[in-house]
mmCIF file of C-alpha atoms and ligand atoms in Angstrom:
data_model
loop_
_atom_site.group_PDB
_atom_site.id
_atom_site.type_symbol
_atom_site.label_atom_id
_atom_site.label_comp_id
_atom_site.label_asym_id
_atom_site.label_seq_id
_atom_site.Cartn_x
_atom_site.Cartn_y
_atom_site.Cartn_z
ATOM 1 C CA UNK V 268 55.471 103.684 49.609
ATOM 2 C CA UNK V 269 56.120 103.540 45.923
ATOM 3 C CA UNK V 270 59.019 101.449 45.023
ATOM 4 C CA UNK V 271 62.171 101.654 43.065
ATOM 5 C CA UNK V 272 63.642 99.072 45.393
ATOM 6 C CA UNK V 273 64.161 98.492 49.073
ATOM 7 C CA UNK V 274 66.449 100.871 50.931
ATOM 8 C CA UNK V 275 67.844 100.314 54.388
ATOM 9 C CA UNK V 276 70.099 102.449 56.522
ATOM 10 C CA UNK V 277 70.768 103.035 60.158
ATOM 11 C CA UNK V 278 72.259 105.458 62.619
ATOM 12 C CA UNK V 279 73.601 104.809 66.038
ATOM 13 C CA UNK V 280 71.629 106.763 68.629
ATOM 14 C CA UNK V 281 74.039 109.497 69.562
ATOM 15 C CA UNK V 282 71.360 111.889 70.776
ATOM 16 C CA UNK V 283 70.945 115.222 69.091
ATOM 17 C CA UNK V 284 72.197 115.285 65.547
ATOM 18 C CA UNK V 285 74.633 117.802 64.147
ATOM 19 C CA UNK V 286 74.884 119.462 60.762
ATOM 20 C CA UNK V 287 77.236 116.750 59.530
ATOM 21 C CA UNK V 288 74.571 114.095 60.159
ATOM 22 C CA UNK V 289 71.985 116.251 58.475
ATOM 23 C CA UNK V 290 73.832 117.101 55.273
ATOM 24 C CA UNK V 291 75.754 113.821 55.195
ATOM 25 C CA UNK V 292 72.836 111.430 55.617
ATOM 26 C CA UNK V 293 69.443 112.649 56.714
ATOM 27 C CA UNK V 294 68.763 114.917 53.760
ATOM 28 C CA UNK V 295 69.323 111.935 51.492
ATOM 29 C CA UNK V 296 67.068 109.698 53.492
ATOM 30 C CA UNK V 297 64.313 112.283 53.245
ATOM 31 C CA UNK V 298 64.672 112.315 49.485
ATOM 32 C CA UNK V 299 64.753 108.514 49.212
ATOM 33 C CA UNK V 300 61.538 107.959 51.151
ATOM 34 C CA UNK V 301 59.520 109.326 48.230
ATOM 35 C CA UNK V 302 60.702 106.767 45.728
ATOM 36 C CA UNK V 303 61.704 103.659 47.624
ATOM 37 C CA UNK V 304 60.504 101.354 50.344
ATOM 38 C CA UNK V 305 62.723 102.624 53.105
ATOM 39 C CA UNK V 306 63.683 101.110 56.426
ATOM 40 C CA UNK V 307 65.544 103.474 58.722
ATOM 41 C CA UNK V 308 66.800 101.913 61.903
ATOM 42 C CA UNK V 309 67.913 103.272 65.219
ATOM 43 C CA UNK V 310 70.963 101.058 65.579
ATOM 44 C CA UNK V 311 70.964 100.754 69.346
ATOM 45 C CA UNK V 312 72.675 97.360 69.332
ATOM 46 C CA UNK V 313 75.417 98.892 67.224
ATOM 47 C CA UNK V 314 75.724 101.667 69.760
ATOM 48 C CA UNK V 315 76.347 99.028 72.421
ATOM 49 C CA UNK V 316 79.412 97.718 70.588
ATOM 50 C CA UNK V 317 81.318 100.763 71.809
ATOM 51 C CA UNK V 318 78.930 102.141 74.400
ATOM 52 C CA UNK V 319 78.074 99.059 76.419
ATOM 53 C CA UNK V 320 79.221 100.679 79.639
ATOM 54 C CA UNK V 321 77.120 103.783 79.216
ATOM 55 C CA UNK V 322 73.517 102.913 78.558
ATOM 56 C CA UNK V 323 72.147 105.395 81.082
ATOM 57 C CA UNK V 324 71.087 107.894 78.440
ATOM 58 C CA UNK V 325 70.204 105.386 75.757
ATOM 59 C CA UNK V 326 66.464 105.962 75.688
ATOM 60 C CA UNK V 327 66.812 109.727 75.744
ATOM 61 C CA UNK V 328 69.334 109.517 72.943
ATOM 62 C CA UNK V 329 66.993 107.373 70.857
ATOM 63 C CA UNK V 330 64.184 109.822 71.411
ATOM 64 C CA UNK V 331 66.329 112.867 70.637
ATOM 65 C CA UNK V 332 67.618 111.334 67.449
ATOM 66 C CA UNK V 333 64.217 110.282 66.157
ATOM 67 C CA UNK V 334 62.828 113.747 66.921
ATOM 68 C CA UNK V 335 65.604 115.119 64.759
ATOM 69 C CA UNK V 336 64.716 112.639 62.007
ATOM 70 C CA UNK V 337 61.105 113.786 62.071
ATOM 71 C CA UNK V 338 62.065 117.430 62.070
ATOM 72 C CA UNK V 339 64.352 116.913 59.112
ATOM 73 C CA UNK V 340 61.390 115.493 57.208
ATOM 74 C CA UNK V 341 61.295 111.729 57.642
ATOM 75 C CA UNK V 342 57.654 110.831 57.589
ATOM 76 C CA UNK V 343 56.250 107.666 59.193
ATOM 77 C CA UNK V 344 53.660 107.508 56.429
ATOM 78 C CA UNK V 345 56.382 107.231 53.829
ATOM 79 C CA UNK V 346 59.085 105.168 55.501
ATOM 80 C CA UNK V 347 59.541 102.665 58.278
ATOM 81 C CA UNK V 348 61.379 104.042 61.301
ATOM 82 C CA UNK V 349 62.201 101.331 63.776
ATOM 83 C CA UNK V 350 64.393 100.415 66.668
ATOM 84 C CA UNK V 351 66.882 97.647 65.936
ATOM 85 C CA UNK V 352 66.562 96.022 69.354
ATOM 86 C CA UNK V 353 62.805 95.619 68.786
ATOM 87 C CA UNK V 354 63.458 93.245 65.902
ATOM 88 C CA UNK V 355 64.714 89.957 67.377
ATOM 89 C CA UNK V 356 64.875 88.411 63.891
ATOM 90 C CA UNK V 357 67.840 90.662 63.318
ATOM 91 C CA UNK V 358 69.702 89.019 66.204
ATOM 92 C CA UNK V 359 68.842 85.582 64.850
ATOM 93 C CA UNK V 360 70.234 86.426 61.440
ATOM 94 C CA UNK V 361 73.346 87.946 63.031
ATOM 95 C CA UNK V 362 73.953 84.659 64.808
ATOM 96 C CA UNK V 363 73.475 82.597 61.661
ATOM 97 C CA UNK V 364 75.665 84.849 59.531
ATOM 98 C CA UNK V 365 78.303 84.576 62.232
ATOM 99 C CA UNK V 366 78.569 80.864 61.444
ATOM 100 C CA UNK V 367 79.820 81.520 57.937
ATOM 101 C CA UNK V 368 81.874 84.682 58.420
ATOM 102 C CA UNK V 369 85.634 84.074 58.599
ATOM 103 C CA UNK V 370 87.182 86.024 61.456
ATOM 104 C CA UNK V 371 89.916 87.294 59.154
ATOM 105 C CA UNK V 372 87.347 89.307 57.185
ATOM 106 C CA UNK V 373 86.456 91.101 60.390
ATOM 107 C CA UNK V 374 89.968 91.522 61.694
ATOM 108 C CA UNK V 375 91.110 92.990 58.408
ATOM 109 C CA UNK V 376 88.267 95.468 58.282
ATOM 110 C CA UNK V 377 89.985 98.866 58.096
ATOM 111 C CA UNK V 378 87.216 100.566 60.055
ATOM 112 C CA UNK V 379 87.701 98.090 62.873
ATOM 113 C CA UNK V 380 91.413 98.676 63.040
ATOM 114 C CA UNK V 381 91.013 102.437 62.981
ATOM 115 C CA UNK V 382 88.292 102.551 65.578
ATOM 116 C CA UNK V 383 90.155 100.228 67.839
ATOM 117 C CA UNK V 384 93.038 102.658 67.744
ATOM 118 C CA UNK V 385 90.932 105.786 67.979
ATOM 119 C CA UNK V 386 88.560 104.788 70.739
ATOM 120 C CA UNK V 387 90.780 102.407 72.556
ATOM 121 C CA UNK V 388 93.894 104.524 72.961
ATOM 122 C CA UNK V 389 94.194 102.897 76.256
ATOM 123 C CA UNK V 390 96.732 101.688 78.623
ATOM 124 C CA UNK V 391 94.426 98.942 79.705
ATOM 125 C CA UNK V 392 93.650 97.490 76.293
ATOM 126 C CA UNK V 393 97.365 97.438 75.609
ATOM 127 C CA UNK V 394 98.040 95.743 78.904
ATOM 128 C CA UNK V 395 95.328 93.240 78.192
ATOM 129 C CA UNK V 396 96.629 92.369 74.787
ATOM 130 C CA UNK V 397 97.133 88.678 74.858
ATOM 131 C CA UNK V 398 95.238 88.204 78.080
ATOM 132 C CA UNK V 399 92.880 85.379 77.435
ATOM 133 C CA UNK V 400 90.360 86.073 80.171
ATOM 134 C CA UNK V 401 89.505 89.742 80.457
ATOM 135 C CA UNK V 402 88.137 89.232 83.930
ATOM 136 C CA UNK V 403 87.408 91.871 86.487
ATOM 137 C CA UNK V 404 90.397 90.627 88.421
ATOM 138 C CA UNK V 405 92.775 91.301 85.579
ATOM 139 C CA UNK V 406 91.226 94.661 84.978
ATOM 140 C CA UNK V 407 91.619 95.560 88.594
ATOM 141 C CA UNK V 408 95.189 94.430 88.629
ATOM 142 C CA UNK V 409 95.969 96.491 85.598
ATOM 143 C CA UNK V 410 94.248 99.627 86.703
ATOM 144 C CA UNK V 411 95.568 99.145 90.207
ATOM 145 C CA UNK V 412 92.250 100.011 91.783
ATOM 146 C CA UNK V 413 88.780 98.713 92.152
ATOM 147 C CA UNK V 414 86.668 99.558 89.155
ATOM 148 C CA UNK V 415 84.655 102.667 89.571
ATOM 149 C CA UNK V 416 80.922 102.509 89.092
ATOM 150 C CA UNK V 417 80.293 102.650 85.401
ATOM 151 C CA UNK V 418 78.950 105.764 83.845
ATOM 152 C CA UNK V 419 81.732 105.614 81.358
ATOM 153 C CA UNK V 420 81.969 107.519 78.168
ATOM 154 C CA UNK V 421 83.080 105.424 75.185
ATOM 155 C CA UNK V 422 86.202 107.465 74.904
ATOM 156 C CA UNK V 423 87.314 106.898 78.422
ATOM 157 C CA UNK V 424 90.606 105.190 78.570
ATOM 158 C CA UNK V 425 89.438 102.078 80.371
ATOM 159 C CA UNK V 426 87.040 100.843 77.750
ATOM 160 C CA UNK V 427 87.764 97.333 76.528
ATOM 161 C CA UNK V 428 87.036 97.156 72.824
ATOM 162 C CA UNK V 429 88.512 93.802 72.044
ATOM 163 C CA UNK V 430 85.091 92.256 72.362
ATOM 164 C CA UNK V 431 83.303 89.741 70.218
ATOM 165 C CA UNK V 432 80.465 92.208 69.691
ATOM 166 C CA UNK V 433 82.672 94.984 68.382
ATOM 167 C CA UNK V 434 84.569 92.648 66.087
ATOM 168 C CA UNK V 435 81.250 91.394 64.711
ATOM 169 C CA UNK V 436 79.908 94.876 64.058
ATOM 170 C CA UNK V 437 79.773 94.270 60.283
ATOM 171 C CA UNK V 438 78.033 90.914 60.729
ATOM 172 C CA UNK V 439 75.243 92.601 62.626
ATOM 173 C CA UNK V 440 75.135 95.372 60.043
ATOM 174 C CA UNK V 441 74.808 92.762 57.303
ATOM 175 C CA UNK V 442 71.904 91.164 59.137
ATOM 176 C CA UNK V 443 70.391 94.625 59.533
ATOM 177 C CA UNK V 444 70.334 95.094 55.811
ATOM 178 C CA UNK V 445 69.639 91.567 54.623
ATOM 179 C CA UNK V 446 66.759 90.891 56.977
ATOM 180 C CA UNK V 447 64.720 93.529 55.105
ATOM 181 C CA UNK V 448 65.816 92.308 51.700
ATOM 182 C CA UNK V 449 67.355 95.704 51.016
ATOM 183 C CA UNK V 450 69.382 96.056 47.837
ATOM 184 C CA UNK V 451 70.301 99.680 48.393
ATOM 185 C CA UNK V 452 72.101 101.205 51.316
ATOM 186 C CA UNK V 453 72.716 104.952 51.497
ATOM 187 C CA UNK V 454 75.959 105.461 53.393
ATOM 188 C CA UNK V 455 78.918 107.781 53.608
ATOM 189 C CA UNK V 456 82.366 106.903 52.308
ATOM 190 C CA UNK V 457 83.432 105.797 55.773
ATOM 191 C CA UNK V 458 80.947 102.923 55.642
ATOM 192 C CA UNK V 459 82.081 101.454 52.332
ATOM 193 C CA UNK V 460 84.384 98.854 53.880
ATOM 194 C CA UNK V 461 81.454 97.590 55.959
ATOM 195 C CA UNK V 462 79.263 97.360 52.914
ATOM 196 C CA UNK V 463 81.935 95.416 51.075
ATOM 197 C CA UNK V 464 82.034 92.886 53.910
ATOM 198 C CA UNK V 465 78.234 92.696 53.812
ATOM 199 C CA UNK V 466 78.326 91.874 50.132
ATOM 200 C CA UNK V 467 80.862 89.147 50.724
ATOM 201 C CA UNK V 468 78.920 87.626 53.597
ATOM 202 C CA UNK V 469 75.732 87.583 51.524
ATOM 203 C CA UNK V 470 77.515 86.010 48.556
ATOM 204 C CA UNK V 471 78.986 83.364 50.791
ATOM 205 C CA UNK V 472 75.619 82.652 52.363
ATOM 206 C CA UNK V 473 73.916 82.360 48.995
ATOM 207 C CA UNK V 474 76.750 80.187 47.734
ATOM 208 C CA UNK V 475 76.151 77.697 50.527
ATOM 209 C CA UNK V 476 72.358 77.771 50.953
ATOM 210 C CA UNK V 477 71.048 79.062 47.619
ATOM 211 C CA UNK V 478 69.928 82.502 46.479
ATOM 212 C CA UNK V 479 68.076 83.601 49.579
ATOM 213 C CA UNK V 480 69.537 86.949 50.536
ATOM 214 C CA UNK V 481 69.774 90.117 48.464
ATOM 215 C CA UNK V 482 73.270 91.444 47.810
ATOM 216 C CA UNK V 483 73.262 95.071 48.931
ATOM 217 C CA UNK V 484 74.769 97.929 46.982
ATOM 218 C CA UNK V 485 75.838 101.205 48.545
ATOM 219 C CA UNK V 486 74.332 104.476 47.394
ATOM 220 C CA UNK V 487 76.999 107.085 47.931
ATOM 221 C CA UNK V 488 75.668 110.533 47.227
ATOM 222 C CA UNK V 489 78.099 113.398 47.077
ATOM 223 C CA UNK V 490 77.231 115.587 49.992
ATOM 224 C CA UNK V 491 78.581 119.016 50.835
ATOM 225 C CA UNK V 492 81.539 119.060 53.181
ATOM 226 C CA UNK V 493 80.515 120.167 56.618
ATOM 227 C CA UNK V 494 83.614 120.806 58.704
ATOM 228 C CA UNK V 495 83.448 121.147 62.464
ATOM 229 C CA UNK V 496 84.158 124.548 63.970
ATOM 230 C CA UNK V 497 87.852 123.674 64.315
ATOM 231 C CA UNK V 498 87.965 122.539 60.637
ATOM 232 C CA UNK V 499 88.378 118.841 61.446
ATOM 233 C CA UNK V 500 85.580 116.495 60.465
ATOM 234 C CA UNK V 501 82.430 117.337 62.431
ATOM 235 C CA UNK V 502 82.078 114.722 65.105
ATOM 236 C CA UNK V 503 80.487 114.318 68.495
ATOM 237 C CA UNK V 504 83.662 112.935 69.892
ATOM 238 C CA UNK V 505 85.722 115.954 68.834
ATOM 239 C CA UNK V 506 83.233 118.321 70.450
ATOM 240 C CA UNK V 507 83.383 120.539 67.354
ATOM 241 C CA UNK V 508 79.801 120.084 66.217
ATOM 242 C CA UNK V 509 76.942 122.402 65.498
ATOM 243 C CA UNK V 510 73.652 120.831 66.519
ATOM 244 C CA UNK V 511 70.670 121.116 64.259
ATOM 245 C CA UNK V 512 68.803 122.983 66.932
ATOM 246 C CA UNK V 513 71.185 125.527 68.298
ATOM 247 C CA UNK V 514 69.628 128.663 69.700
ATOM 248 C CA UNK V 515 70.986 132.093 68.775
ATOM 249 C CA UNK V 516 72.724 132.135 72.175
ATOM 250 C CA UNK V 517 74.487 128.797 71.679
ATOM 251 C CA UNK V 518 75.177 129.346 68.002
ATOM 252 C CA UNK V 519 76.895 132.691 68.336
ATOM 253 C CA UNK V 520 79.972 131.614 70.312
ATOM 254 C CA UNK V 521 80.407 128.660 67.962
ATOM 255 C CA UNK V 522 80.336 130.781 64.828
ATOM 256 C CA UNK V 523 82.559 133.427 66.357
ATOM 257 C CA UNK V 524 85.177 130.802 67.215
ATOM 258 C CA UNK V 525 85.143 129.079 63.826
ATOM 259 C CA UNK V 526 88.493 128.388 62.273
ATOM 260 C CA UNK V 527 89.420 130.926 59.575
ATOM 261 C CA UNK V 528 92.443 131.486 57.395
ATOM 262 C CA UNK V 529 95.261 132.038 59.920
ATOM 263 C CA UNK V 530 97.181 134.261 57.491
ATOM 264 C CA UNK V 531 94.334 136.740 57.288
ATOM 265 C CA UNK V 532 94.937 138.841 60.345
ATOM 266 C CA UNK V 533 93.616 142.278 59.432
ATOM 267 C CA UNK V 534 90.465 142.988 57.493
ATOM 268 C CA UNK V 535 92.351 144.026 54.342
ATOM 269 C CA UNK V 536 94.719 141.049 54.271
ATOM 270 C CA UNK V 537 93.852 138.898 51.263
ATOM 271 C CA UNK V 538 92.282 135.654 52.531
ATOM 272 C CA UNK V 539 92.109 132.042 51.352
ATOM 273 C CA UNK V 540 88.506 130.911 51.625
ATOM 274 C CA UNK V 541 89.300 127.268 50.837
ATOM 275 C CA UNK V 542 89.804 125.621 54.209
ATOM 276 C CA UNK V 543 87.958 128.377 56.063
ATOM 277 C CA UNK V 544 85.059 126.974 58.068
ATOM 278 C CA UNK V 545 83.039 130.174 57.838
ATOM 279 C CA UNK V 546 83.241 130.023 54.070
ATOM 280 C CA UNK V 547 82.143 126.371 54.009
ATOM 281 C CA UNK V 548 79.101 127.364 56.066
ATOM 282 C CA UNK V 549 78.308 130.332 53.835
ATOM 283 C CA UNK V 550 78.078 127.829 51.005
ATOM 284 C CA UNK V 551 75.281 126.088 52.865
ATOM 285 C CA UNK V 552 73.452 129.088 54.222
ATOM 286 C CA UNK V 553 74.042 132.210 52.153
ATOM 287 C CA UNK V 554 73.045 133.174 48.658
ATOM 288 C CA UNK V 555 75.998 135.474 48.373
ATOM 289 C CA UNK V 556 78.809 133.029 48.831
ATOM 290 C CA UNK V 557 80.246 133.472 45.296
ATOM 291 C CA UNK V 558 80.655 137.175 45.986
ATOM 292 C CA UNK V 559 82.032 136.376 49.420
ATOM 293 C CA UNK V 560 84.857 134.374 47.882
ATOM 294 C CA UNK V 561 86.033 137.415 45.891
ATOM 295 C CA UNK V 562 85.617 139.793 48.792
ATOM 296 C CA UNK V 563 87.657 137.571 51.048
ATOM 297 C CA UNK V 564 90.413 137.076 48.500
ATOM 298 C CA UNK V 565 90.555 140.802 47.765
ATOM 299 C CA UNK V 566 90.611 141.715 51.409
ATOM 300 C CA UNK V 567 87.452 143.802 51.287
ATOM 301 C CA UNK V 568 85.780 141.999 54.178
ATOM 302 C CA UNK V 569 87.165 140.986 57.552
ATOM 303 C CA UNK V 570 86.558 137.666 59.278
ATOM 304 C CA UNK V 571 84.505 139.135 62.100
ATOM 305 C CA UNK V 572 82.048 140.830 59.738
ATOM 306 C CA UNK V 573 81.939 137.675 57.654
ATOM 307 C CA UNK V 574 81.025 135.645 60.747
ATOM 308 C CA UNK V 575 78.307 138.116 61.736
ATOM 309 C CA UNK V 576 76.719 137.771 58.314
ATOM 310 C CA UNK V 577 76.881 134.010 58.548
ATOM 311 C CA UNK V 578 75.069 134.131 61.877
ATOM 312 C CA UNK V 579 72.330 136.210 60.296
ATOM 313 C CA UNK V 580 71.935 133.762 57.413
ATOM 314 C CA UNK V 581 71.745 130.804 59.793
ATOM 315 C CA UNK V 582 69.185 132.430 62.001
ATOM 316 C CA UNK V 583 66.127 131.749 59.820
ATOM 317 C CA UNK V 584 66.725 128.060 59.012
ATOM 318 C CA UNK V 585 67.644 127.300 62.616
ATOM 319 C CA UNK V 586 64.559 129.013 63.973
ATOM 320 C CA UNK V 587 62.439 127.001 61.575
ATOM 321 C CA UNK V 588 64.027 123.756 62.722
ATOM 322 C CA UNK V 589 63.490 124.612 66.364
ATOM 323 C CA UNK V 590 59.828 125.352 65.799
ATOM 324 C CA UNK V 591 59.233 122.158 63.879
ATOM 325 C CA UNK V 592 61.000 120.114 66.480
ATOM 326 C CA UNK V 593 58.941 121.617 69.281
ATOM 327 C CA UNK V 594 55.808 120.597 67.389
ATOM 328 C CA UNK V 595 56.937 116.944 67.246
ATOM 329 C CA UNK V 596 58.088 116.956 70.834
ATOM 330 C CA UNK V 597 54.910 115.527 72.350
ATOM 331 C CA UNK V 598 54.785 112.852 75.017
ATOM 332 C CA UNK V 599 54.455 109.407 73.504
ATOM 333 C CA UNK V 600 54.750 110.400 69.871
ATOM 334 C CA UNK V 601 58.205 108.994 69.203
ATOM 335 C CA UNK V 602 57.307 105.819 71.106
ATOM 336 C CA UNK V 603 54.245 105.345 68.958
ATOM 337 C CA UNK V 604 56.135 105.880 65.726
ATOM 338 C CA UNK V 605 58.921 103.514 66.710
ATOM 339 C CA UNK V 606 56.526 100.848 67.954
ATOM 340 C CA UNK V 607 54.469 100.920 64.774
ATOM 341 C CA UNK V 608 57.614 100.990 62.630
ATOM 342 C CA UNK V 609 59.218 98.135 64.551
ATOM 343 C CA UNK V 610 56.077 96.034 64.118
ATOM 344 C CA UNK V 611 56.251 96.521 60.349
ATOM 345 C CA UNK V 612 59.963 95.824 60.405
ATOM 346 C CA UNK V 613 59.382 92.588 62.329
ATOM 347 C CA UNK V 614 56.838 91.397 59.759
ATOM 348 C CA UNK V 615 59.229 91.855 56.888
ATOM 349 C CA UNK V 616 62.134 90.432 58.880
ATOM 350 C CA UNK V 617 60.123 87.377 59.871
ATOM 351 C CA UNK V 618 59.286 86.547 56.282
ATOM 352 C CA UNK V 619 62.971 86.738 55.358
ATOM 353 C CA UNK V 620 63.838 84.542 58.325
ATOM 354 C CA UNK V 621 61.257 81.961 57.256
ATOM 355 C CA UNK V 622 63.166 81.617 53.999
ATOM 356 C CA UNK V 623 66.529 81.609 55.732
ATOM 357 C CA UNK V 624 65.511 78.919 58.242
ATOM 358 C CA UNK V 625 64.035 76.871 55.500
ATOM 359 C CA UNK V 626 67.161 77.149 53.319
ATOM 360 C CA UNK V 627 69.301 76.069 56.265
ATOM 361 C CA UNK V 628 66.955 73.233 57.266
ATOM 362 C CA UNK V 629 66.168 74.859 60.551
ATOM 363 C CA UNK V 630 62.414 74.491 60.257
ATOM 364 C CA UNK V 631 60.858 73.518 63.547
ATOM 365 C CA UNK V 632 58.530 70.903 62.060
ATOM 366 C CA UNK V 633 60.162 67.610 61.384
ATOM 367 C CA UNK V 634 57.416 66.442 59.081
ATOM 368 C CA UNK V 635 56.876 63.068 60.567
HETATM 369 N N1 LIG T 993 77.338 101.528 60.981
HETATM 370 C C1 LIG T 993 76.529 102.644 60.607
HETATM 371 C C2 LIG T 993 77.208 103.918 61.074
HETATM 372 O O1 LIG T 993 77.943 103.919 62.009
HETATM 373 C C3 LIG T 993 75.149 102.580 61.174
HETATM 374 C C4 LIG T 993 74.380 101.403 60.679
HETATM 375 C C5 LIG T 993 73.870 100.419 61.449
HETATM 376 C C6 LIG T 993 74.005 101.125 59.346
HETATM 377 N N2 LIG T 993 73.194 99.536 60.682
HETATM 378 C C7 LIG T 993 73.256 99.932 59.391
HETATM 379 C C8 LIG T 993 74.217 101.777 58.149
HETATM 380 C C9 LIG T 993 72.749 99.372 58.226
HETATM 381 C C10 LIG T 993 73.703 101.210 56.992
HETATM 382 C C11 LIG T 993 72.981 100.011 57.027
HETATM 383 O O2 LIG T 993 76.948 104.947 60.532
#
């Protein structure tokens, strides 16, 4: 690792990654590993903030995601890939930062408010508003039935999100970053509010205990827009994603059902490529997209032919990805990489924690 500074970022283990994850984050990470000391974490504790009821697939999801990282080009020789839950120092720092973080900072976090609404569109959460003890009894009363065995999906209506853990999401994220002394955090626009809270928490900490922690700055790189097949933002929860490792059989129906200009009905109708998902994908996969724009606008190509050509252009890159992934998909390999990475991560985290404990007078030795 050659360093222009320490970089840290994380992803919640959502299993197989989609094109949005790849173009929005991973490609950047791959670039950064050549110039910085990079720590890339599988944020499994963060996953639990919304997925605490559905941990059944957690390990598979971690493995799938890290395989995708490797395939995209993250290299364990160049960066540290680790699993958050294997670094207990991170939990310790989360606890300590919790002491100094005013609840209002967390409650006013726009991401928190949005997610609460999005994921918790729930009768139960509403009914529980104001309930001081969210006990099983109350839950049963509200739902009118015994709770089913949990194999819940985070979006299921019963999920209680008014938890301490979910509220403290940014505190844990701050610890994530600060425990490695990272000054640079590559994130998407959606994470900027979190980063702002992190900066404030670090400033407050340093104000009280001295300059111990590094104030992190976001690196926001403009990335190409990758819409989902229905033209909304590509997201697992909308089910509109294209995985990095689609096969020709799974890719075809997705491309053929991509949202196109609804006013272009016949081949010779003039089209409006802006807002057309097929066009956005041509930008990523075809050399001829400038010509395609004219052809579409002039009505010299129809949407079906345009989709067929897109499929052809995607075929090569997808095949390459699949082959690479198969080569990494060996028993034990991901475990080994994550274990070695987590050991390195723990070393760095422990040295930060030594300084933190010392600054807070939490050293175990009393001296006399
Ligand atoms: N919250 C981030 C997301 O949802 C993931 C994350 C966890 C993260 N820890 C981090 C990002 C530390 C940057 C730095 O995408």
